[in-house]
PDB file of N, CA and C in Angstrom:
ATOM      1  N   ILE A 916      60.746  59.010  39.292  1.00 76.00           N
ATOM      2  CA  ILE A 916      59.827  60.126  39.447  1.00 76.00           C
ATOM      3  C   ILE A 916      58.697  59.670  40.357  1.00 76.00           C
ATOM      4  N   ASP A 917      58.544  60.409  41.429  1.00 83.00           N
ATOM      5  CA  ASP A 917      57.490  60.097  42.384  1.00 83.00           C
ATOM      6  C   ASP A 917      56.308  61.031  42.127  1.00 83.00           C
ATOM      7  N   LEU A 918      55.224  60.473  41.596  1.00 87.00           N
ATOM      8  CA  LEU A 918      54.060  61.295  41.255  1.00 87.00           C
ATOM      9  C   LEU A 918      53.352  61.844  42.482  1.00 87.00           C
ATOM     10  N   GLY A 919      53.770  61.440  43.667  1.00 90.00           N
ATOM     11  CA  GLY A 919      53.217  61.976  44.898  1.00 90.00           C
ATOM     12  C   GLY A 919      53.763  63.360  45.215  1.00 90.00           C
ATOM     13  N   TYR A 920      54.875  63.733  44.576  1.00 90.00           N
ATOM     14  CA  TYR A 920      55.465  65.058  44.801  1.00 90.00           C
ATOM     15  C   TYR A 920      54.674  66.128  44.058  1.00 90.00           C
ATOM     16  N   SER A 921      54.939  67.375  44.385  1.00 92.00           N
ATOM     17  CA  SER A 921      54.250  68.488  43.722  1.00 92.00           C
ATOM     18  C   SER A 921      54.721  68.596  42.265  1.00 92.00           C
ATOM     19  N   ASP A 922      53.889  69.236  41.451  1.00 92.00           N
ATOM     20  CA  ASP A 922      54.226  69.443  40.040  1.00 92.00           C
ATOM     21  C   ASP A 922      55.561  70.160  39.888  1.00 92.00           C
ATOM     22  N   ASP A 923      55.801  71.180  40.714  1.00 91.00           N
ATOM     23  CA  ASP A 923      57.044  71.944  40.623  1.00 91.00           C
ATOM     24  C   ASP A 923      58.273  71.060  40.810  1.00 91.00           C
ATOM     25  N   ILE A 924      58.234  70.197  41.795  1.00 91.00           N
ATOM     26  CA  ILE A 924      59.372  69.313  42.056  1.00 91.00           C
ATOM     27  C   ILE A 924      59.555  68.335  40.901  1.00 91.00           C
ATOM     28  N   ILE A 925      58.453  67.741  40.425  1.00 91.00           N
ATOM     29  CA  ILE A 925      58.538  66.784  39.309  1.00 91.00           C
ATOM     30  C   ILE A 925      59.095  67.470  38.061  1.00 91.00           C
ATOM     31  N   LEU A 926      58.574  68.659  37.743  1.00 91.00           N
ATOM     32  CA  LEU A 926      59.035  69.375  36.552  1.00 91.00           C
ATOM     33  C   LEU A 926      60.508  69.765  36.672  1.00 91.00           C
ATOM     34  N   ASN A 927      60.933  70.206  37.839  1.00 91.00           N
ATOM     35  CA  ASN A 927      62.349  70.538  38.030  1.00 91.00           C
ATOM     36  C   ASN A 927      63.229  69.309  37.866  1.00 91.00           C
ATOM     37  N   ASP A 928      62.774  68.171  38.396  1.00 90.00           N
ATOM     38  CA  ASP A 928      63.532  66.925  38.218  1.00 90.00           C
ATOM     39  C   ASP A 928      63.632  66.551  36.746  1.00 90.00           C
ATOM     40  N   LEU A 929      62.516  66.665  36.038  1.00 91.00           N
ATOM     41  CA  LEU A 929      62.526  66.334  34.622  1.00 91.00           C
ATOM     42  C   LEU A 929      63.457  67.251  33.829  1.00 91.00           C
ATOM     43  N   LYS A 930      63.422  68.542  34.133  1.00 90.00           N
ATOM     44  CA  LYS A 930      64.305  69.491  33.447  1.00 90.00           C
ATOM     45  C   LYS A 930      65.772  69.137  33.671  1.00 90.00           C
ATOM     46  N   ARG A 931      66.072  68.656  34.863  1.00 90.00           N
ATOM     47  CA  ARG A 931      67.440  68.271  35.175  1.00 90.00           C
ATOM     48  C   ARG A 931      67.805  66.950  34.502  1.00 90.00           C
ATOM     49  N   LEU A 932      66.852  66.033  34.411  1.00 89.00           N
ATOM     50  CA  LEU A 932      67.122  64.698  33.881  1.00 89.00           C
ATOM     51  C   LEU A 932      67.131  64.625  32.347  1.00 89.00           C
ATOM     52  N   ILE A 933      66.349  65.436  31.675  1.00 88.00           N
ATOM     53  CA  ILE A 933      66.248  65.357  30.214  1.00 88.00           C
ATOM     54  C   ILE A 933      67.613  65.460  29.531  1.00 88.00           C
ATOM     55  N   PRO A 934      68.470  66.440  29.868  1.00 87.00           N
ATOM     56  CA  PRO A 934      69.780  66.483  29.207  1.00 87.00           C
ATOM     57  C   PRO A 934      70.623  65.227  29.473  1.00 87.00           C
ATOM     58  N   ILE A 935      70.501  64.682  30.671  1.00 89.00           N
ATOM     59  CA  ILE A 935      71.246  63.459  31.005  1.00 89.00           C
ATOM     60  C   ILE A 935      70.743  62.305  30.146  1.00 89.00           C
ATOM     61  N   TRP A 936      69.427  62.160  30.034  1.00 89.00           N
ATOM     62  CA  TRP A 936      68.848  61.087  29.229  1.00 89.00           C
ATOM     63  C   TRP A 936      69.232  61.236  27.758  1.00 89.00           C
ATOM     64  N   ARG A 937      69.183  62.456  27.232  1.00 85.00           N
ATOM     65  CA  ARG A 937      69.576  62.679  25.833  1.00 85.00           C
ATOM     66  C   ARG A 937      71.026  62.272  25.612  1.00 85.00           C
ATOM     67  N   ASP A 938      71.879  62.640  26.552  1.00 87.00           N
ATOM     68  CA  ASP A 938      73.290  62.294  26.439  1.00 87.00           C
ATOM     69  C   ASP A 938      73.490  60.782  26.471  1.00 87.00           C
ATOM     70  N   GLU A 939      72.837  60.122  27.399  1.00 88.00           N
ATOM     71  CA  GLU A 939      72.963  58.663  27.522  1.00 88.00           C
ATOM     72  C   GLU A 939      72.427  57.930  26.302  1.00 88.00           C
ATOM     73  N   LEU A 940      71.385  58.473  25.685  1.00 88.00           N
ATOM     74  CA  LEU A 940      70.775  57.836  24.523  1.00 88.00           C
ATOM     75  C   LEU A 940      71.327  58.369  23.196  1.00 88.00           C
ATOM     76  N   ASN A 941      72.315  59.262  23.283  1.00 86.00           N
ATOM     77  CA  ASN A 941      72.908  59.891  22.095  1.00 86.00           C
ATOM     78  C   ASN A 941      71.858  60.567  21.215  1.00 86.00           C
ATOM     79  N   VAL A 942      70.931  61.239  21.856  1.00 82.00           N
ATOM     80  CA  VAL A 942      69.904  61.981  21.135  1.00 82.00           C
ATOM     81  C   VAL A 942      70.392  63.407  20.980  1.00 82.00           C
ATOM     82  N   CYS A 943      70.508  63.816  19.741  1.00 74.00           N
ATOM     83  CA  CYS A 943      70.977  65.175  19.454  1.00 74.00           C
ATOM     84  C   CYS A 943      69.762  66.078  19.267  1.00 74.00           C
ATOM     85  N   THR A 944      69.765  67.179  19.956  1.00 68.00           N
ATOM     86  CA  THR A 944      68.708  68.163  19.732  1.00 68.00           C
ATOM     87  C   THR A 944      69.212  69.085  18.635  1.00 68.00           C
ATOM     88  N   LYS A 945      68.841  68.744  17.407  1.00 64.00           N
ATOM     89  CA  LYS A 945      69.381  69.462  16.256  1.00 64.00           C
ATOM     90  C   LYS A 945      69.033  70.943  16.259  1.00 64.00           C
ATOM     91  N   ASN A 946      67.972  71.288  16.927  1.00 55.00           N
ATOM     92  CA  ASN A 946      67.519  72.672  16.883  1.00 55.00           C
ATOM     93  C   ASN A 946      67.540  73.294  18.257  1.00 55.00           C
ATOM     94  N   LYS A 947      68.678  73.808  18.646  1.00 58.00           N
ATOM     95  CA  LYS A 947      68.779  74.417  19.969  1.00 58.00           C
ATOM     96  C   LYS A 947      68.500  75.913  19.936  1.00 58.00           C
ATOM     97  N   GLN A 948      68.243  76.428  18.729  1.00 64.00           N
ATOM     98  CA  GLN A 948      67.959  77.852  18.632  1.00 64.00           C
ATOM     99  C   GLN A 948      66.639  78.176  19.318  1.00 64.00           C
ATOM    100  N   THR A 949      66.577  79.336  19.868  1.00 73.00           N
ATOM    101  CA  THR A 949      65.340  79.723  20.528  1.00 73.00           C
ATOM    102  C   THR A 949      64.376  80.283  19.494  1.00 73.00           C
ATOM    103  N   VAL A 950      63.155  79.908  19.639  1.00 75.00           N
ATOM    104  CA  VAL A 950      62.104  80.364  18.740  1.00 75.00           C
ATOM    105  C   VAL A 950      61.209  81.284  19.545  1.00 75.00           C
ATOM    106  N   PRO A 951      60.898  82.457  19.000  1.00 82.00           N
ATOM    107  CA  PRO A 951      60.033  83.367  19.754  1.00 82.00           C
ATOM    108  C   PRO A 951      58.642  82.776  19.951  1.00 82.00           C
ATOM    109  N   SER A 952      57.900  83.364  20.835  1.00 85.00           N
ATOM    110  CA  SER A 952      56.537  82.899  21.103  1.00 85.00           C
ATOM    111  C   SER A 952      55.670  83.083  19.861  1.00 85.00           C
ATOM    112  N   TRP A 953      54.526  82.406  19.847  1.00 87.00           N
ATOM    113  CA  TRP A 953      53.605  82.543  18.729  1.00 87.00           C
ATOM    114  C   TRP A 953      53.128  83.989  18.598  1.00 87.00           C
ATOM    115  N   GLU A 954      52.879  84.665  19.712  1.00 89.00           N
ATOM    116  CA  GLU A 954      52.407  86.058  19.650  1.00 89.00           C
ATOM    117  C   GLU A 954      53.413  86.952  18.933  1.00 89.00           C
ATOM    118  N   VAL A 955      54.679  86.819  19.281  1.00 91.00           N
ATOM    119  CA  VAL A 955      55.738  87.610  18.639  1.00 91.00           C
ATOM    120  C   VAL A 955      55.849  87.225  17.167  1.00 91.00           C
ATOM    121  N   THR A 956      55.836  85.934  16.899  1.00 91.00           N
ATOM    122  CA  THR A 956      55.969  85.440  15.525  1.00 91.00           C
ATOM    123  C   THR A 956      54.805  85.912  14.658  1.00 91.00           C
ATOM    124  N   ARG A 957      53.593  85.823  15.193  1.00 92.00           N
ATOM    125  CA  ARG A 957      52.404  86.260  14.442  1.00 92.00           C
ATOM    126  C   ARG A 957      52.515  87.734  14.064  1.00 92.00           C
ATOM    127  N   LYS A 958      52.962  88.543  15.000  1.00 95.00           N
ATOM    128  CA  LYS A 958      53.125  89.971  14.729  1.00 95.00           C
ATOM    129  C   LYS A 958      54.149  90.206  13.611  1.00 95.00           C
ATOM    130  N   LYS A 959      55.256  89.461  13.664  1.00 95.00           N
ATOM    131  CA  LYS A 959      56.289  89.616  12.637  1.00 95.00           C
ATOM    132  C   LYS A 959      55.831  89.086  11.281  1.00 95.00           C
ATOM    133  N   ILE A 960      55.031  88.021  11.280  1.00 94.00           N
ATOM    134  CA  ILE A 960      54.504  87.491  10.018  1.00 94.00           C
ATOM    135  C   ILE A 960      53.714  88.580   9.297  1.00 94.00           C
ATOM    136  N   ILE A 961      52.919  89.303  10.043  1.00 96.00           N
ATOM    137  CA  ILE A 961      52.123  90.387   9.459  1.00 96.00           C
ATOM    138  C   ILE A 961      53.019  91.561   9.072  1.00 96.00           C
ATOM    139  N   GLU A 962      53.875  91.971   9.990  1.00 96.00           N
ATOM    140  CA  GLU A 962      54.753  93.122   9.760  1.00 96.00           C
ATOM    141  C   GLU A 962      55.689  92.906   8.575  1.00 96.00           C
ATOM    142  N   TYR A 963      56.199  91.683   8.429  1.00 96.00           N
ATOM    143  CA  TYR A 963      57.158  91.364   7.365  1.00 96.00           C
ATOM    144  C   TYR A 963      56.491  90.925   6.060  1.00 96.00           C
ATOM    145  N   SER A 964      55.164  90.974   5.984  1.00 96.00           N
ATOM    146  CA  SER A 964      54.424  90.549   4.783  1.00 96.00           C
ATOM    147  C   SER A 964      54.869  89.164   4.319  1.00 96.00           C
ATOM    148  N   VAL A 965      54.934  88.236   5.260  1.00 95.00           N
ATOM    149  CA  VAL A 965      55.461  86.902   4.981  1.00 95.00           C
ATOM    150  C   VAL A 965      54.631  86.167   3.930  1.00 95.00           C
ATOM    151  N   PHE A 966      53.311  86.167   4.062  1.00 95.00           N
ATOM    152  CA  PHE A 966      52.501  85.405   3.107  1.00 95.00           C
ATOM    153  C   PHE A 966      52.566  85.990   1.693  1.00 95.00           C
ATOM    154  N   PRO A 967      52.480  87.309   1.528  1.00 96.00           N
ATOM    155  CA  PRO A 967      52.663  87.840   0.170  1.00 96.00           C
ATOM    156  C   PRO A 967      54.055  87.533  -0.397  1.00 96.00           C
ATOM    157  N   LEU A 968      55.078  87.567   0.450  1.00 96.00           N
ATOM    158  CA  LEU A 968      56.435  87.257  -0.015  1.00 96.00           C
ATOM    159  C   LEU A 968      56.522  85.804  -0.486  1.00 96.00           C
ATOM    160  N   ILE A 969      56.007  84.883   0.319  1.00 94.00           N
ATOM    161  CA  ILE A 969      56.020  83.469  -0.066  1.00 94.00           C
ATOM    162  C   ILE A 969      55.208  83.275  -1.343  1.00 94.00           C
ATOM    163  N   ASP A 970      54.065  83.946  -1.442  1.00 96.00           N
ATOM    164  CA  ASP A 970      53.213  83.838  -2.626  1.00 96.00           C
ATOM    165  C   ASP A 970      53.964  84.298  -3.875  1.00 96.00           C
ATOM    166  N   LEU A 971      54.628  85.435  -3.794  1.00 96.00           N
ATOM    167  CA  LEU A 971      55.388  85.939  -4.946  1.00 96.00           C
ATOM    168  C   LEU A 971      56.520  84.994  -5.328  1.00 96.00           C
ATOM    169  N   LYS A 972      57.231  84.475  -4.335  1.00 94.00           N
ATOM    170  CA  LYS A 972      58.338  83.556  -4.620  1.00 94.00           C
ATOM    171  C   LYS A 972      57.823  82.260  -5.256  1.00 94.00           C
ATOM    172  N   LEU A 973      56.714  81.726  -4.769  1.00 94.00           N
ATOM    173  CA  LEU A 973      56.145  80.513  -5.356  1.00 94.00           C
ATOM    174  C   LEU A 973      55.628  80.762  -6.771  1.00 94.00           C
ATOM    175  N   TRP A 974      55.002  81.913  -6.981  1.00 96.00           N
ATOM    176  CA  TRP A 974      54.517  82.260  -8.317  1.00 96.00           C
ATOM    177  C   TRP A 974      55.687  82.359  -9.292  1.00 96.00           C
ATOM    178  N   ALA A 975      56.749  83.028  -8.879  1.00 97.00           N
ATOM    179  CA  ALA A 975      57.918  83.178  -9.747  1.00 97.00           C
ATOM    180  C   ALA A 975      58.525  81.816 -10.079  1.00 97.00           C
ATOM    181  N   LYS A 976      58.628  80.966  -9.086  1.00 95.00           N
ATOM    182  CA  LYS A 976      59.195  79.633  -9.313  1.00 95.00           C
ATOM    183  C   LYS A 976      58.318  78.817 -10.262  1.00 95.00           C
ATOM    184  N   ALA A 977      57.006  78.857 -10.042  1.00 97.00           N
ATOM    185  CA  ALA A 977      56.079  78.095 -10.882  1.00 97.00           C
ATOM    186  C   ALA A 977      56.100  78.565 -12.330  1.00 97.00           C
ATOM    187  N   ASN A 978      56.387  79.836 -12.538  1.00 97.00           N
ATOM    188  CA  ASN A 978      56.393  80.403 -13.880  1.00 97.00           C
ATOM    189  C   ASN A 978      57.797  80.596 -14.447  1.00 97.00           C
ATOM    190  N   ASN A 979      58.768  80.059 -13.725  1.00 97.00           N
ATOM    191  CA  ASN A 979      60.168  80.129 -14.153  1.00 97.00           C
ATOM    192  C   ASN A 979      60.651  81.575 -14.344  1.00 97.00           C
ATOM    193  N   TYR A 980      60.264  82.435 -13.406  1.00 96.00           N
ATOM    194  CA  TYR A 980      60.706  83.823 -13.388  1.00 96.00           C
ATOM    195  C   TYR A 980      61.634  84.046 -12.197  1.00 96.00           C
ATOM    196  N   THR A 981      62.358  85.136 -12.271  1.00 96.00           N
ATOM    197  CA  THR A 981      63.181  85.545 -11.140  1.00 96.00           C
ATOM    198  C   THR A 981      62.742  86.947 -10.742  1.00 96.00           C
ATOM    199  N   ILE A 982      62.478  87.121  -9.468  1.00 96.00           N
ATOM    200  CA  ILE A 982      62.150  88.451  -8.947  1.00 96.00           C
ATOM    201  C   ILE A 982      63.290  88.836  -8.018  1.00 96.00           C
ATOM    202  N   THR A 983      63.942  89.936  -8.310  1.00 96.00           N
ATOM    203  CA  THR A 983      65.070  90.357  -7.478  1.00 96.00           C
ATOM    204  C   THR A 983      64.579  90.784  -6.095  1.00 96.00           C
ATOM    205  N   ASN A 984      65.481  90.726  -5.151  1.00 96.00           N
ATOM    206  CA  ASN A 984      65.131  91.152  -3.788  1.00 96.00           C
ATOM    207  C   ASN A 984      64.759  92.627  -3.749  1.00 96.00           C
ATOM    208  N   ARG A 985      65.364  93.424  -4.580  1.00 96.00           N
ATOM    209  CA  ARG A 985      65.042  94.851  -4.628  1.00 96.00           C
ATOM    210  C   ARG A 985      63.592  95.054  -5.067  1.00 96.00           C
ATOM    211  N   VAL A 986      63.177  94.327  -6.102  1.00 97.00           N
ATOM    212  CA  VAL A 986      61.802  94.433  -6.593  1.00 97.00           C
ATOM    213  C   VAL A 986      60.819  93.904  -5.542  1.00 97.00           C
ATOM    214  N   LEU A 987      61.184  92.788  -4.907  1.00 97.00           N
ATOM    215  CA  LEU A 987      60.335  92.256  -3.838  1.00 97.00           C
ATOM    216  C   LEU A 987      60.155  93.276  -2.720  1.00 97.00           C
ATOM    217  N   ALA A 988      61.244  93.914  -2.325  1.00 97.00           N
ATOM    218  CA  ALA A 988      61.177  94.897  -1.240  1.00 97.00           C
ATOM    219  C   ALA A 988      60.252  96.060  -1.600  1.00 97.00           C
ATOM    220  N   VAL A 989      60.364  96.548  -2.809  1.00 96.00           N
ATOM    221  CA  VAL A 989      59.516  97.670  -3.239  1.00 96.00           C
ATOM    222  C   VAL A 989      58.056  97.229  -3.356  1.00 96.00           C
ATOM    223  N   ALA A 990      57.839  96.027  -3.872  1.00 96.00           N
ATOM    224  CA  ALA A 990      56.467  95.533  -4.038  1.00 96.00           C
ATOM    225  C   ALA A 990      55.791  95.274  -2.686  1.00 96.00           C
ATOM    226  N   LEU A 991      56.548  94.727  -1.747  1.00 96.00           N
ATOM    227  CA  LEU A 991      55.978  94.366  -0.449  1.00 96.00           C
ATOM    228  C   LEU A 991      55.915  95.534   0.523  1.00 96.00           C
ATOM    229  N   PHE A 992      56.868  96.454   0.377  1.00 97.00           N
ATOM    230  CA  PHE A 992      56.945  97.588   1.311  1.00 97.00           C
ATOM    231  C   PHE A 992      57.051  98.894   0.526  1.00 97.00           C
ATOM    232  N   PRO A 993      55.952  99.280  -0.146  1.00 96.00           N
ATOM    233  CA  PRO A 993      55.994 100.470  -1.015  1.00 96.00           C
ATOM    234  C   PRO A 993      56.266 101.773  -0.271  1.00 96.00           C
ATOM    235  N   LEU A 994      56.046 101.782   1.033  1.00 96.00           N
ATOM    236  CA  LEU A 994      56.330 102.995   1.806  1.00 96.00           C
ATOM    237  C   LEU A 994      57.753 102.999   2.353  1.00 96.00           C
ATOM    238  N   GLY A 995      58.532 101.998   1.987  1.00 95.00           N
ATOM    239  CA  GLY A 995      59.936 101.956   2.391  1.00 95.00           C
ATOM    240  C   GLY A 995      60.171 101.450   3.799  1.00 95.00           C
ATOM    241  N   GLU A 996      59.194 100.731   4.378  1.00 95.00           N
ATOM    242  CA  GLU A 996      59.355 100.227   5.736  1.00 95.00           C
ATOM    243  C   GLU A 996      60.581  99.327   5.847  1.00 95.00           C
ATOM    244  N   TYR A 997      60.781  98.500   4.824  1.00 96.00           N
ATOM    245  CA  TYR A 997      61.935  97.603   4.771  1.00 96.00           C
ATOM    246  C   TYR A 997      62.497  97.632   3.365  1.00 96.00           C
ATOM    247  N   GLY A 998      63.817  97.476   3.291  1.00 96.00           N
ATOM    248  CA  GLY A 998      64.475  97.497   1.992  1.00 96.00           C
ATOM    249  C   GLY A 998      65.069  96.143   1.642  1.00 96.00           C
ATOM    250  N   GLU A 999      65.853  96.156   0.576  1.00 96.00           N
ATOM    251  CA  GLU A 999      66.473  94.925   0.076  1.00 96.00           C
ATOM    252  C   GLU A 999      67.340  94.252   1.135  1.00 96.00           C
ATOM    253  N   MET A1000      68.131  95.030   1.855  1.00 97.00           N
ATOM    254  CA  MET A1000      69.012  94.450   2.871  1.00 97.00           C
ATOM    255  C   MET A1000      68.216  93.852   4.025  1.00 97.00           C
ATOM    256  N   ASN A1001      67.134  94.508   4.427  1.00 97.00           N
ATOM    257  CA  ASN A1001      66.261  93.947   5.471  1.00 97.00           C
ATOM    258  C   ASN A1001      65.681  92.608   5.032  1.00 97.00           C
ATOM    259  N   LEU A1002      65.318  92.550   3.767  1.00 96.00           N
ATOM    260  CA  LEU A1002      64.762  91.321   3.211  1.00 96.00           C
ATOM    261  C   LEU A1002      65.795  90.194   3.285  1.00 96.00           C
ATOM    262  N   ILE A1003      67.016  90.490   2.860  1.00 96.00           N
ATOM    263  CA  ILE A1003      68.075  89.477   2.818  1.00 96.00           C
ATOM    264  C   ILE A1003      68.536  89.085   4.219  1.00 96.00           C
ATOM    265  N   GLN A1004      68.748  90.061   5.078  1.00 97.00           N
ATOM    266  CA  GLN A1004      69.373  89.793   6.378  1.00 97.00           C
ATOM    267  C   GLN A1004      68.387  89.437   7.486  1.00 97.00           C
ATOM    268  N   THR A1005      67.152  89.879   7.376  1.00 96.00           N
ATOM    269  CA  THR A1005      66.200  89.686   8.473  1.00 96.00           C
ATOM    270  C   THR A1005      64.985  88.854   8.081  1.00 96.00           C
ATOM    271  N   ILE A1006      64.294  89.270   7.052  1.00 96.00           N
ATOM    272  CA  ILE A1006      62.992  88.682   6.745  1.00 96.00           C
ATOM    273  C   ILE A1006      63.109  87.251   6.207  1.00 96.00           C
ATOM    274  N   ILE A1007      63.974  87.027   5.230  1.00 95.00           N
ATOM    275  CA  ILE A1007      64.118  85.680   4.665  1.00 95.00           C
ATOM    276  C   ILE A1007      64.647  84.700   5.717  1.00 95.00           C
ATOM    277  N   PRO A1008      65.676  85.056   6.519  1.00 93.00           N
ATOM    278  CA  PRO A1008      66.085  84.136   7.587  1.00 93.00           C
ATOM    279  C   PRO A1008      64.971  83.884   8.607  1.00 93.00           C
ATOM    280  N   PHE A1009      64.161  84.896   8.884  1.00 93.00           N
ATOM    281  CA  PHE A1009      63.029  84.724   9.796  1.00 93.00           C
ATOM    282  C   PHE A1009      62.058  83.675   9.244  1.00 93.00           C
ATOM    283  N   ILE A1010      61.750  83.766   7.962  1.00 92.00           N
ATOM    284  CA  ILE A1010      60.838  82.810   7.338  1.00 92.00           C
ATOM    285  C   ILE A1010      61.416  81.405   7.410  1.00 92.00           C
ATOM    286  N   GLU A1011      62.688  81.268   7.102  1.00 89.00           N
ATOM    287  CA  GLU A1011      63.323  79.948   7.165  1.00 89.00           C
ATOM    288  C   GLU A1011      63.265  79.382   8.578  1.00 89.00           C
ATOM    289  N   LYS A1012      63.447  80.236   9.561  1.00 87.00           N
ATOM    290  CA  LYS A1012      63.432  79.794  10.955  1.00 87.00           C
ATOM    291  C   LYS A1012      62.040  79.345  11.394  1.00 87.00           C
ATOM    292  N   ILE A1013      61.017  80.106  11.040  1.00 86.00           N
ATOM    293  CA  ILE A1013      59.672  79.745  11.502  1.00 86.00           C
ATOM    294  C   ILE A1013      59.080  78.579  10.725  1.00 86.00           C
ATOM    295  N   LEU A1014      59.596  78.289   9.539  1.00 85.00           N
ATOM    296  CA  LEU A1014      59.088  77.170   8.770  1.00 85.00           C
ATOM    297  C   LEU A1014      59.777  75.858   9.128  1.00 85.00           C
ATOM    298  N   ASP A1015      60.762  75.922  10.002  1.00 82.00           N
ATOM    299  CA  ASP A1015      61.418  74.720  10.485  1.00 82.00           C
ATOM    300  C   ASP A1015      60.401  73.894  11.269  1.00 82.00           C
ATOM    301  N   ILE A1016      60.479  72.577  11.174  1.00 76.00           N
ATOM    302  CA  ILE A1016      59.503  71.700  11.833  1.00 76.00           C
ATOM    303  C   ILE A1016      59.476  71.906  13.346  1.00 76.00           C
ATOM    304  N   PHE A1017      60.626  72.194  13.939  1.00 77.00           N
ATOM    305  CA  PHE A1017      60.684  72.433  15.378  1.00 77.00           C
ATOM    306  C   PHE A1017      59.849  73.664  15.741  1.00 77.00           C
ATOM    307  N   SER A1018      59.975  74.713  14.959  1.00 84.00           N
ATOM    308  CA  SER A1018      59.213  75.932  15.215  1.00 84.00           C
ATOM    309  C   SER A1018      57.722  75.689  15.059  1.00 84.00           C
ATOM    310  N   ILE A1019      57.345  74.993  14.005  1.00 84.00           N
ATOM    311  CA  ILE A1019      55.939  74.722  13.759  1.00 84.00           C
ATOM    312  C   ILE A1019      55.345  73.904  14.905  1.00 84.00           C
ATOM    313  N   GLU A1020      56.083  72.886  15.352  1.00 84.00           N
ATOM    314  CA  GLU A1020      55.609  72.074  16.483  1.00 84.00           C
ATOM    315  C   GLU A1020      55.441  72.931  17.737  1.00 84.00           C
ATOM    316  N   LYS A1021      56.370  73.838  17.972  1.00 84.00           N
ATOM    317  CA  LYS A1021      56.296  74.722  19.144  1.00 84.00           C
ATOM    318  C   LYS A1021      55.042  75.595  19.065  1.00 84.00           C
ATOM    319  N   PHE A1022      54.783  76.164  17.884  1.00 86.00           N
ATOM    320  CA  PHE A1022      53.619  77.028  17.722  1.00 86.00           C
ATOM    321  C   PHE A1022      52.324  76.251  17.902  1.00 86.00           C
ATOM    322  N   ILE A1023      52.264  75.038  17.360  1.00 86.00           N
ATOM    323  CA  ILE A1023      51.068  74.218  17.510  1.00 86.00           C
ATOM    324  C   ILE A1023      50.780  73.989  18.986  1.00 86.00           C
ATOM    325  N   ARG A1024      51.810  73.665  19.734  1.00 85.00           N
ATOM    326  CA  ARG A1024      51.623  73.414  21.165  1.00 85.00           C
ATOM    327  C   ARG A1024      51.177  74.691  21.890  1.00 85.00           C
ATOM    328  N   GLU A1025      51.782  75.822  21.547  1.00 83.00           N
ATOM    329  CA  GLU A1025      51.400  77.091  22.183  1.00 83.00           C
ATOM    330  C   GLU A1025      49.944  77.441  21.908  1.00 83.00           C
ATOM    331  N   ILE A1026      49.528  77.277  20.662  1.00 85.00           N
ATOM    332  CA  ILE A1026      48.185  77.675  20.264  1.00 85.00           C
ATOM    333  C   ILE A1026      47.144  76.745  20.891  1.00 85.00           C
ATOM    334  N   TYR A1027      47.383  75.442  20.833  1.00 83.00           N
ATOM    335  CA  TYR A1027      46.388  74.498  21.327  1.00 83.00           C
ATOM    336  C   TYR A1027      46.369  74.350  22.828  1.00 83.00           C
ATOM    337  N   LEU A1028      47.434  74.700  23.487  1.00 75.00           N
ATOM    338  CA  LEU A1028      47.470  74.536  24.948  1.00 75.00           C
ATOM    339  C   LEU A1028      47.040  75.792  25.689  1.00 75.00           C
ATOM    340  N   LYS A1029      46.599  76.808  24.972  1.00 67.00           N
ATOM    341  CA  LYS A1029      46.141  78.043  25.612  1.00 67.00           C
ATOM    342  C   LYS A1029      44.799  77.847  26.227  1.00 67.00           C
TER     343      LYS A1029
END
């Protein structure tokens, strides 16, 4: 890498070289899934009532209770914005995805590098 070159050329070279280096070093990128931007994620966190959902699930676990997905859906979305199937198929997988360490690291970088 010649630091005398422009940033664009250096960055393009690095983008081309990183997969080669990972292959040569047998480094597996365990998380190749794309993670949405922090702005999109933040909007969905609010829209999907993520913090109240996590709070209810933690409370139930701490007290050895079970709250069905149907009850969670009604409690979190009393106007019917989302139902039990939305919770199972969309919201819970979304939470699992954003709580992955790769996602958290991505968000930290996005927020602090602005």
